[in-house]
Amino acid sequence: MTERLPGFSTLSIHAGAQPDPTTGARATPIYQTTSFVFNDADHAASLFGLQSFGNIYTRIGNPTNAVLEERVAALEGGTAAVAVASGHAAQVVVFQTLLQPGDEFIAARRLYGGSINQFSHAFKSFGWNVVWADTDDVSTFEKALTPKTKAIFIESIANPGGTVTDIEAIAAIARKAGVPLIVDNTLASPYLIKPIDHGADIVVHSLTKFLGGHGNSIGGIIVDAGTFDWSRDGRYPALSEPRPEYHGIKLQETFGNFAFAIAARVLGLRDLGPALSPFNAFLILTGIETLGLRVQRHSDNAKAVAEWLSTHPAVAWVNYAGLPGDRYHNLARKYSPKGAGAVFTFGLKGGYDAGISLVSNVKLFSHLANVGDTRSLIIHPASTTHSQLNDAQKAQAGAGVDVVRLSVGLEDKEDLIADLDQALKA
Ligand SMILES: *Cc1c(COP(=O)(O)O)cnc(C)c1O
């Protein structure tokens, strides 16, 4: 019999996990411990010297988190992954591994509002300079390249507009420039899009959203595709140069196609400290078991709600890549053929005030700043998530004053439509 490669649903349930060797527990236990006893002094020394893998201290790694890491790496098709405390922590750890003060990276202008803030302000204080580019005109990425560019950052399906990015076109620019492509795959999840298949070198997630999926835990993860040669031209010294704290080993030379994941763990997690709680890892693992079922239903519900909204007299426009005729429909068919996800925006003819009225009158939809919950969520980005941006930045980020964003949940679609209907009438 030839060995079958397990499918997505099988990996979602089994990858990384096995019955607990001591107790036989079938579900992955929560290893709620800070630290792990060494077998003997030699074992301790080899762990600290990176000569062998094992548990030391939960800031650097934990067995519950390790199952989550292996599972997401398997779902994304990467070589290894590192779980961290939040999606934003994942971004800090990735860039801290890649950048020196004074370096630049190029980021899509159309991003999660929190990422725009993080890149514009916090990262500037570290001396990391973001240069913005436009995913609707990929030549802007090429034009933004300078000798200081160390990475390119995009979202596969972009928040808040739910627009689909031409990952392969931007990956080609990154490859030619010799810099890694980092893809935030939060809104798509690996069920809809696997960025590594399209040329991504690093994938990041906010596990808080669809992977956890139940609106109960904050978490993030970094997946190493194993595709990038970090020692080619000395631009990534953390990976290519000898590490004084690890007996002078060079991470790329020693760890090959999972060197980035090792660096993110033994430099980023160790020194910056944003460890994921094993309890959150357990909840997120439980969420991932049903990832494919949930994301399919999220997408199907979103399409039904988008279709209904597009015929409503109070609605000026609906941007949902799953609708034929949408500007991003062809990209969605190429990159995300099973559905265009749960998050999209629409515009109200009544502008800012109509947006405020709608979010005030919904009953089943929750008015809050999150996406990827079982529950349906609604927000008016201009008065909340994107309120820090000026009007031009709001419009560029897809968050103009008339824009409402939905994250369509797993309820009955008829109930969701009825709720929006009564709120639009109110
Ligand atoms: C929520 C989100 C983040 C940040 O994740 P946190 O877990 O909230 O830190 C990053 N990117 C996208 C696309 C998100 O939706």
Short mmCIF file of C-alpha atoms and ligand atoms in Angstrom, two decimals:
data_model
loop_
_atom_site.label_atom_id
_atom_site.label_comp_id
_atom_site.label_asym_id
_atom_site.label_seq_id
_atom_site.Cartn_x
_atom_site.Cartn_y
_atom_site.Cartn_z
CA MET A 1 0.00 0.00 0.00
CA THR A 2 1.35 3.44 -0.86
CA GLU A 3 1.41 5.95 1.98
CA ARG A 4 -1.41 8.52 1.63
CA LEU A 5 -0.74 12.11 2.64
CA PRO A 6 -3.39 13.08 5.19
CA GLY A 7 -5.96 15.66 4.07
CA PHE A 8 -6.71 19.03 5.62
CA SER A 9 -9.43 17.84 8.01
CA THR A 10 -7.31 14.94 9.22
CA LEU A 11 -4.34 17.23 9.86
CA SER A 12 -6.61 19.73 11.64
CA ILE A 13 -7.49 17.03 14.16
CA HIS A 14 -4.31 14.96 14.40
CA ALA A 15 -1.18 16.84 13.29
CA GLY A 16 1.32 17.15 16.11
CA ALA A 17 -0.77 15.21 18.64
CA GLN A 18 -0.54 11.73 20.05
CA PRO A 19 -2.01 10.09 23.15
CA ASP A 20 -0.15 11.37 26.20
CA PRO A 21 2.72 8.89 26.76
CA THR A 22 2.25 8.86 30.55
CA THR A 23 -1.52 8.89 31.04
CA GLY A 24 -2.96 7.89 27.66
CA ALA A 25 -4.99 11.12 27.57
CA ARG A 26 -6.37 11.42 24.04
CA ALA A 27 -7.00 15.18 23.97
CA THR A 28 -3.79 17.19 24.26
CA PRO A 29 -3.29 17.99 27.97
CA ILE A 30 -2.65 21.52 29.20
CA TYR A 31 0.92 21.40 30.50
CA GLN A 32 0.32 24.23 32.95
CA THR A 33 3.88 24.44 34.22
CA THR A 34 6.55 27.09 34.02
CA SER A 35 9.54 24.76 33.91
CA PHE A 36 10.76 21.22 33.19
CA VAL A 37 13.17 19.02 35.16
CA PHE A 38 16.42 18.03 33.41
CA ASN A 39 17.43 14.35 33.27
CA ASP A 40 20.96 15.21 34.41
CA ALA A 41 23.60 17.91 34.11
CA ASP A 42 24.66 16.84 30.60
CA HIS A 43 21.05 16.98 29.39
CA ALA A 44 20.68 20.48 30.86
CA ALA A 45 23.86 21.66 29.17
CA SER A 46 22.87 20.24 25.79
CA LEU A 47 19.45 21.91 25.96
CA PHE A 48 20.98 25.27 26.81
CA GLY A 49 23.56 24.92 24.05
CA LEU A 50 20.91 24.04 21.41
CA GLN A 51 22.60 20.64 20.93
CA SER A 52 19.33 18.87 21.65
CA PHE A 53 15.67 19.81 21.63
CA GLY A 54 13.55 19.69 24.74
CA ASN A 55 11.62 21.66 27.28
CA ILE A 56 13.34 24.17 29.52
CA TYR A 57 10.97 26.97 30.46
CA THR A 58 7.51 27.89 29.08
CA ARG A 59 8.64 31.32 27.89
CA ILE A 60 10.70 29.46 25.25
CA GLY A 61 8.53 26.41 24.66
CA ASN A 62 5.83 24.19 26.17
CA PRO A 63 4.47 20.74 25.16
CA THR A 64 0.87 21.98 24.67
CA ASN A 65 2.13 24.87 22.56
CA ALA A 66 4.37 22.46 20.63
CA VAL A 67 1.32 20.49 19.44
CA LEU A 68 -0.27 23.73 18.26
CA GLU A 69 2.95 24.72 16.49
CA GLU A 70 3.28 21.40 14.69
CA ARG A 71 -0.39 21.46 13.71
CA VAL A 72 -0.35 24.94 12.19
CA ALA A 73 2.97 24.23 10.43
CA ALA A 74 1.35 21.13 8.89
CA LEU A 75 -1.78 23.01 7.82
CA GLU A 76 0.25 25.81 6.23
CA GLY A 77 2.81 23.47 4.64
CA GLY A 78 5.73 24.99 6.57
CA THR A 79 8.74 23.31 8.19
CA ALA A 80 8.13 24.60 11.74
CA ALA A 81 6.19 27.21 13.69
CA VAL A 82 6.49 29.29 16.85
CA ALA A 83 3.39 30.17 18.89
CA VAL A 84 3.36 33.54 20.65
CA ALA A 85 1.03 35.61 22.82
CA SER A 86 -0.83 37.48 20.06
CA GLY A 87 -0.86 38.26 16.37
CA HIS A 88 0.93 41.52 17.08
CA ALA A 89 3.60 39.70 19.08
CA ALA A 90 4.14 37.44 16.04
CA GLN A 91 4.84 40.51 13.93
CA VAL A 92 7.26 41.98 16.50
CA VAL A 93 9.17 38.71 16.77
CA VAL A 94 9.38 38.26 12.98
CA PHE A 95 10.70 41.76 12.36
CA GLN A 96 13.03 41.73 15.34
CA THR A 97 14.63 38.61 13.88
CA LEU A 98 15.05 40.22 10.46
CA LEU A 99 15.72 43.92 10.99
CA GLN A 100 18.47 46.11 12.42
CA PRO A 101 17.82 49.73 13.39
CA GLY A 102 17.74 51.82 10.20
CA ASP A 103 16.41 48.97 8.04
CA GLU A 104 13.27 49.19 5.94
CA PHE A 105 10.44 46.86 5.03
CA ILE A 106 7.65 47.30 2.51
CA ALA A 107 4.07 46.73 3.67
CA ALA A 108 0.76 46.75 1.87
CA ARG A 109 -1.20 49.85 2.75
CA ARG A 110 -4.35 47.77 3.04
CA LEU A 111 -3.83 46.04 6.38
CA TYR A 112 -5.47 45.40 9.72
CA GLY A 113 -5.70 48.85 11.41
CA GLY A 114 -3.66 47.64 14.38
CA SER A 115 -0.84 46.60 12.05
CA ILE A 116 -0.84 50.02 10.40
CA ASN A 117 -0.45 51.56 13.85
CA GLN A 118 2.19 49.07 14.96
CA PHE A 119 4.28 49.61 11.85
CA SER A 120 3.85 53.41 11.81
CA HIS A 121 4.57 54.14 15.46
CA ALA A 122 5.96 51.35 17.66
CA PHE A 123 8.24 50.00 14.94
CA LYS A 124 9.56 53.50 14.19
CA SER A 125 10.71 53.73 17.80
CA PHE A 126 12.82 50.60 17.19
CA GLY A 127 14.36 52.22 14.11
CA TRP A 128 12.45 49.93 11.70
CA ASN A 129 11.03 51.95 8.85
CA VAL A 130 7.91 50.92 6.97
CA VAL A 131 7.47 51.93 3.33
CA TRP A 132 3.87 51.57 2.12
CA ALA A 133 2.83 50.05 -1.21
CA ASP A 134 -0.45 49.36 -2.95
CA THR A 135 -1.62 45.79 -3.58
CA ASP A 136 -3.86 47.02 -6.42
CA ASP A 137 -0.71 48.10 -8.31
CA VAL A 138 2.01 45.57 -7.50
CA SER A 139 4.64 47.66 -9.33
CA THR A 140 4.52 49.97 -6.28
CA PHE A 141 6.25 47.17 -4.31
CA GLU A 142 9.08 47.04 -6.83
CA LYS A 143 9.41 50.84 -6.83
CA ALA A 144 9.57 50.91 -3.03
CA LEU A 145 12.63 48.61 -2.89
CA THR A 146 15.90 50.16 -1.66
CA PRO A 147 19.21 48.60 -0.53
CA LYS A 148 17.84 48.84 3.04
CA THR A 149 14.72 46.75 2.30
CA LYS A 150 14.75 43.55 4.36
CA ALA A 151 11.24 42.15 3.87
CA ILE A 152 7.83 42.57 2.24
CA PHE A 153 4.64 42.20 4.30
CA ILE A 154 1.11 41.63 2.95
CA GLU A 155 -2.20 40.09 4.03
CA SER A 156 -3.58 37.26 1.85
CA ILE A 157 -7.15 38.45 2.31
CA ALA A 158 -6.87 42.00 3.59
CA ASN A 159 -8.66 43.54 6.54
CA PRO A 160 -11.05 45.34 6.59
CA GLY A 161 -12.20 45.19 2.97
CA GLY A 162 -11.83 41.43 2.47
CA THR A 163 -9.86 42.14 -0.72
CA VAL A 164 -7.72 39.34 -2.18
CA THR A 165 -4.00 39.96 -2.75
CA ASP A 166 -2.05 38.73 -5.78
CA ILE A 167 0.45 36.83 -3.63
CA GLU A 168 2.38 35.28 -6.54
CA ALA A 169 3.04 38.63 -8.22
CA ILE A 170 4.41 40.12 -5.00
CA ALA A 171 6.36 36.93 -4.20
CA ALA A 172 8.09 37.26 -7.57
CA ILE A 173 9.18 40.82 -6.67
CA ALA A 174 10.45 39.66 -3.28
CA ARG A 175 12.35 36.75 -4.81
CA LYS A 176 14.03 38.98 -7.38
CA ALA A 177 15.03 41.44 -4.66
CA GLY A 178 16.34 38.64 -2.41
CA VAL A 179 14.05 39.52 0.51
CA PRO A 180 11.51 37.28 2.24
CA LEU A 181 7.77 37.65 1.68
CA ILE A 182 5.81 37.62 4.94
CA VAL A 183 2.08 36.91 4.60
CA ASP A 184 -0.46 37.56 7.33
CA ASN A 185 -2.94 34.75 6.62
CA THR A 186 -5.33 35.57 9.48
CA LEU A 187 -8.45 36.34 7.47
CA ALA A 188 -8.13 33.46 5.03
CA SER A 189 -6.82 30.72 7.33
CA PRO A 190 -4.98 27.83 5.65
CA TYR A 191 -8.35 26.27 4.81
CA LEU A 192 -8.95 28.94 2.17
CA ILE A 193 -5.41 29.97 1.18
CA LYS A 194 -1.97 28.45 1.77
CA PRO A 195 0.41 31.35 1.07
CA ILE A 196 3.50 29.11 1.06
CA ASP A 197 2.15 27.37 -2.07
CA HIS A 198 2.16 30.82 -3.71
CA GLY A 199 5.69 31.86 -2.69
CA ALA A 200 5.47 33.12 0.92
CA ASP A 201 8.62 32.58 3.02
CA ILE A 202 7.02 33.32 6.39
CA VAL A 203 3.33 33.14 7.38
CA VAL A 204 1.96 34.87 10.46
CA HIS A 205 -1.44 34.56 12.09
CA SER A 206 -3.50 36.11 14.73
CA LEU A 207 -4.73 32.82 16.26
CA THR A 208 -7.29 35.02 18.01
CA LYS A 209 -9.44 34.97 14.88
CA PHE A 210 -10.46 31.99 12.72
CA LEU A 211 -7.89 29.45 13.97
CA GLY A 212 -9.09 29.73 17.57
CA GLY A 213 -12.42 30.66 16.11
CA HIS A 214 -14.55 31.08 19.24
CA GLY A 215 -13.64 34.56 20.42
CA ASN A 216 -12.14 33.30 23.67
CA SER A 217 -8.32 33.46 23.41
CA ILE A 218 -5.64 35.81 22.13
CA GLY A 219 -2.70 34.15 20.39
CA GLY A 220 -0.36 34.38 17.43
CA ILE A 221 1.92 32.14 15.40
CA ILE A 222 4.86 32.36 13.02
CA VAL A 223 5.30 29.67 10.35
CA ASP A 224 8.65 29.13 8.64
CA ALA A 225 8.25 27.99 5.03
CA GLY A 226 11.87 26.80 4.99
CA THR A 227 12.33 28.40 1.57
CA PHE A 228 14.66 31.34 2.22
CA ASP A 229 18.46 31.29 2.22
CA TRP A 230 19.29 33.63 5.10
CA SER A 231 23.07 33.44 4.75
CA ARG A 232 23.31 34.37 1.07
CA ASP A 233 24.53 37.93 1.45
CA GLY A 234 24.90 38.69 5.15
CA ARG A 235 21.72 40.78 5.26
CA TYR A 236 20.23 38.74 8.11
CA PRO A 237 23.06 38.53 10.65
CA ALA A 238 20.86 37.06 13.41
CA LEU A 239 20.58 33.96 11.22
CA SER A 240 23.91 33.92 9.41
CA GLU A 241 26.45 35.12 11.99
CA PRO A 242 27.83 33.16 15.00
CA ARG A 243 25.62 33.46 18.10
CA PRO A 244 27.76 34.34 21.12
CA GLU A 245 25.15 33.01 23.59
CA TYR A 246 25.04 29.63 21.83
CA HIS A 247 28.78 28.75 21.63
CA GLY A 248 29.16 30.62 18.34
CA ILE A 249 26.83 28.43 16.28
CA LYS A 250 25.30 29.91 13.12
CA LEU A 251 21.56 29.29 13.08
CA GLN A 252 21.09 28.94 9.32
CA GLU A 253 24.10 26.64 9.01
CA THR A 254 23.00 24.48 11.95
CA PHE A 255 19.23 24.35 11.45
CA GLY A 256 18.84 24.70 7.67
CA ASN A 257 15.24 24.93 6.51
CA PHE A 258 13.81 25.64 9.95
CA ALA A 259 16.45 28.18 11.00
CA PHE A 260 13.99 31.08 10.99
CA ALA A 261 11.64 29.29 13.38
CA ILE A 262 14.58 28.48 15.67
CA ALA A 263 15.74 32.11 15.59
CA ALA A 264 12.24 33.38 16.36
CA ARG A 265 12.13 31.05 19.37
CA VAL A 266 15.65 31.18 20.84
CA LEU A 267 16.19 34.89 20.16
CA GLY A 268 12.72 36.47 19.82
CA LEU A 269 10.63 34.53 22.34
CA ARG A 270 13.52 34.09 24.72
CA ASP A 271 14.53 37.77 24.82
CA LEU A 272 11.28 39.64 24.11
CA GLY A 273 9.15 37.25 26.15
CA PRO A 274 5.66 37.17 24.54
CA ALA A 275 4.91 33.52 25.42
CA LEU A 276 1.50 32.00 24.72
CA SER A 277 -0.28 30.56 27.74
CA PRO A 278 -0.66 26.75 27.39
CA PHE A 279 -4.29 27.20 28.40
CA ASN A 280 -4.87 29.43 25.37
CA ALA A 281 -2.95 26.96 23.20
CA PHE A 282 -5.38 24.23 24.34
CA LEU A 283 -8.44 26.32 23.45
CA ILE A 284 -6.98 27.27 20.08
CA LEU A 285 -6.09 23.62 19.34
CA THR A 286 -9.69 22.67 20.08
CA GLY A 287 -10.84 25.38 17.68
CA ILE A 288 -8.52 24.16 14.93
CA GLU A 289 -10.10 20.68 15.02
CA THR A 290 -13.16 22.15 13.25
CA LEU A 291 -11.36 24.79 11.17
CA GLY A 292 -12.44 23.56 7.74
CA LEU A 293 -16.09 23.04 8.74
CA ARG A 294 -16.28 26.45 10.34
CA VAL A 295 -14.52 28.47 7.66
CA GLN A 296 -16.63 26.87 4.92
CA ARG A 297 -19.81 27.80 6.80
CA HIS A 298 -18.45 31.30 7.58
CA SER A 299 -17.78 31.82 3.87
CA ASP A 300 -21.13 30.43 2.72
CA ASN A 301 -23.01 32.60 5.23
CA ALA A 302 -20.98 35.67 4.24
CA LYS A 303 -21.81 35.12 0.58
CA ALA A 304 -25.54 34.87 1.37
CA VAL A 305 -25.48 38.03 3.49
CA ALA A 306 -23.44 39.91 0.85
CA GLU A 307 -25.87 38.88 -1.89
CA TRP A 308 -28.82 40.07 0.19
CA LEU A 309 -27.15 43.40 1.08
CA SER A 310 -26.30 44.07 -2.55
CA THR A 311 -30.03 44.29 -3.34
CA HIS A 312 -30.95 46.46 -0.33
CA PRO A 313 -32.07 50.05 -1.10
CA ALA A 314 -30.11 51.59 1.83
CA VAL A 315 -26.86 50.00 0.65
CA ALA A 316 -24.67 51.91 -1.81
CA TRP A 317 -22.17 49.16 -2.55
CA VAL A 318 -20.94 45.78 -1.30
CA ASN A 319 -17.30 44.71 -1.60
CA TYR A 320 -17.18 40.95 -1.27
CA ALA A 321 -14.72 39.07 -3.42
CA GLY A 322 -17.07 36.08 -3.42
CA LEU A 323 -19.63 38.00 -5.53
CA PRO A 324 -19.33 37.73 -9.31
CA GLY A 325 -18.57 41.20 -10.65
CA ASP A 326 -16.54 42.19 -7.59
CA ARG A 327 -13.21 43.78 -8.45
CA TYR A 328 -11.37 40.97 -6.64
CA HIS A 329 -13.53 38.09 -7.83
CA ASN A 330 -10.95 36.71 -10.27
CA LEU A 331 -8.22 36.84 -7.63
CA ALA A 332 -10.59 35.11 -5.19
CA ARG A 333 -11.29 32.36 -7.73
CA LYS A 334 -7.57 31.83 -8.22
CA TYR A 335 -6.36 32.03 -4.60
CA SER A 336 -9.44 31.16 -2.57
CA PRO A 337 -11.69 28.93 -4.68
CA LYS A 338 -13.61 27.40 -1.73
CA GLY A 339 -15.00 30.81 -0.71
CA ALA A 340 -13.89 34.36 -0.07
CA GLY A 341 -13.98 34.26 3.73
CA ALA A 342 -16.24 35.84 6.32
CA VAL A 343 -15.06 39.44 6.46
CA PHE A 344 -16.23 42.10 4.05
CA THR A 345 -17.36 45.70 3.89
CA PHE A 346 -20.30 47.54 2.47
CA GLY A 347 -21.22 51.20 2.17
CA LEU A 348 -24.37 52.90 3.39
CA LYS A 349 -26.01 55.60 1.31
CA GLY A 350 -26.53 57.54 4.56
CA GLY A 351 -22.75 57.79 5.25
CA TYR A 352 -21.25 58.19 8.72
CA ASP A 353 -24.58 58.67 10.57
CA ALA A 354 -26.19 55.66 8.92
CA GLY A 355 -23.17 53.58 9.96
CA ILE A 356 -23.56 54.66 13.58
CA SER A 357 -27.32 53.95 13.44
CA LEU A 358 -26.82 50.46 12.02
CA VAL A 359 -24.28 49.37 14.65
CA SER A 360 -26.55 50.79 17.36
CA ASN A 361 -29.64 48.88 16.20
CA VAL A 362 -28.43 45.36 15.46
CA LYS A 363 -29.46 42.74 18.02
CA LEU A 364 -27.91 39.45 16.88
CA PHE A 365 -24.72 40.96 15.44
CA SER A 366 -22.33 42.11 18.18
CA HIS A 367 -20.86 45.58 17.85
CA LEU A 368 -17.21 45.02 18.66
CA ALA A 369 -13.65 45.06 17.32
CA ASN A 370 -12.88 41.50 16.35
CA VAL A 371 -13.28 39.07 13.47
CA GLY A 372 -13.38 35.30 13.20
CA ASP A 373 -15.75 34.47 16.04
CA THR A 374 -18.57 31.90 15.83
CA ARG A 375 -20.79 34.95 16.51
CA SER A 376 -21.51 37.52 13.82
CA LEU A 377 -19.76 40.82 14.41
CA ILE A 378 -20.22 44.32 13.08
CA ILE A 379 -18.14 47.46 13.27
CA HIS A 380 -17.99 50.92 11.75
CA PRO A 381 -14.20 51.20 11.19
CA ALA A 382 -14.14 54.99 10.71
CA SER A 383 -15.38 55.58 14.28
CA THR A 384 -13.40 52.73 15.90
CA THR A 385 -10.52 50.57 14.57
CA HIS A 386 -9.39 53.12 11.97
CA SER A 387 -10.39 56.29 13.89
CA GLN A 388 -6.70 57.18 14.47
CA LEU A 389 -6.12 57.53 10.72
CA ASN A 390 -6.85 60.72 8.81
CA ASP A 391 -9.60 60.64 6.14
CA ALA A 392 -7.15 59.95 3.29
CA GLN A 393 -5.53 57.09 5.21
CA LYS A 394 -8.98 55.75 6.10
CA ALA A 395 -10.00 55.68 2.47
CA GLN A 396 -6.69 54.06 1.43
CA ALA A 397 -7.15 51.39 4.08
CA GLY A 398 -10.70 50.68 2.84
CA ALA A 399 -12.27 52.28 5.91
CA GLY A 400 -14.01 55.40 4.60
CA VAL A 401 -16.75 57.11 6.67
CA ASP A 402 -19.68 55.21 5.04
CA VAL A 403 -18.03 51.80 5.44
CA VAL A 404 -19.41 49.04 7.69
CA ARG A 405 -17.44 45.82 8.24
CA LEU A 406 -19.01 42.47 8.98
CA SER A 407 -17.43 39.27 10.22
CA VAL A 408 -20.18 36.82 9.44
CA GLY A 409 -20.52 34.04 12.01
CA LEU A 410 -21.96 30.57 12.09
CA GLU A 411 -25.57 31.34 12.98
CA ASP A 412 -28.45 30.58 10.57
CA LYS A 413 -28.07 32.94 7.64
CA GLU A 414 -31.81 33.74 7.66
CA ASP A 415 -31.48 35.09 11.22
CA LEU A 416 -28.50 37.24 10.26
CA ILE A 417 -30.34 38.73 7.30
CA ALA A 418 -33.44 39.39 9.42
CA ASP A 419 -31.32 41.21 12.01
CA LEU A 420 -29.64 43.45 9.43
CA ASP A 421 -33.03 44.09 7.83
CA GLN A 422 -34.64 45.36 11.04
CA ALA A 423 -31.54 47.45 11.92
CA LEU A 424 -31.40 49.07 8.47
CA LYS A 425 -35.13 49.98 8.83
CA ALA A 426 -34.70 51.39 12.34
C1 LIG B 1 -6.34 40.71 14.76
C2 LIG B 1 -5.33 40.77 13.69
C3 LIG B 1 -3.98 40.95 13.97
C4 LIG B 1 -3.45 41.17 15.38
O1 LIG B 1 -3.68 40.04 16.15
P1 LIG B 1 -3.88 40.07 17.76
O2 LIG B 1 -4.02 38.63 18.09
O3 LIG B 1 -5.09 40.89 18.03
O4 LIG B 1 -2.64 40.70 18.31
C5 LIG B 1 -3.08 40.97 12.92
N1 LIG B 1 -3.50 40.83 11.65
C6 LIG B 1 -4.81 40.66 11.35
C7 LIG B 1 -5.20 40.49 9.93
C8 LIG B 1 -5.76 40.62 12.34
O5 LIG B 1 -7.06 40.46 12.03
#
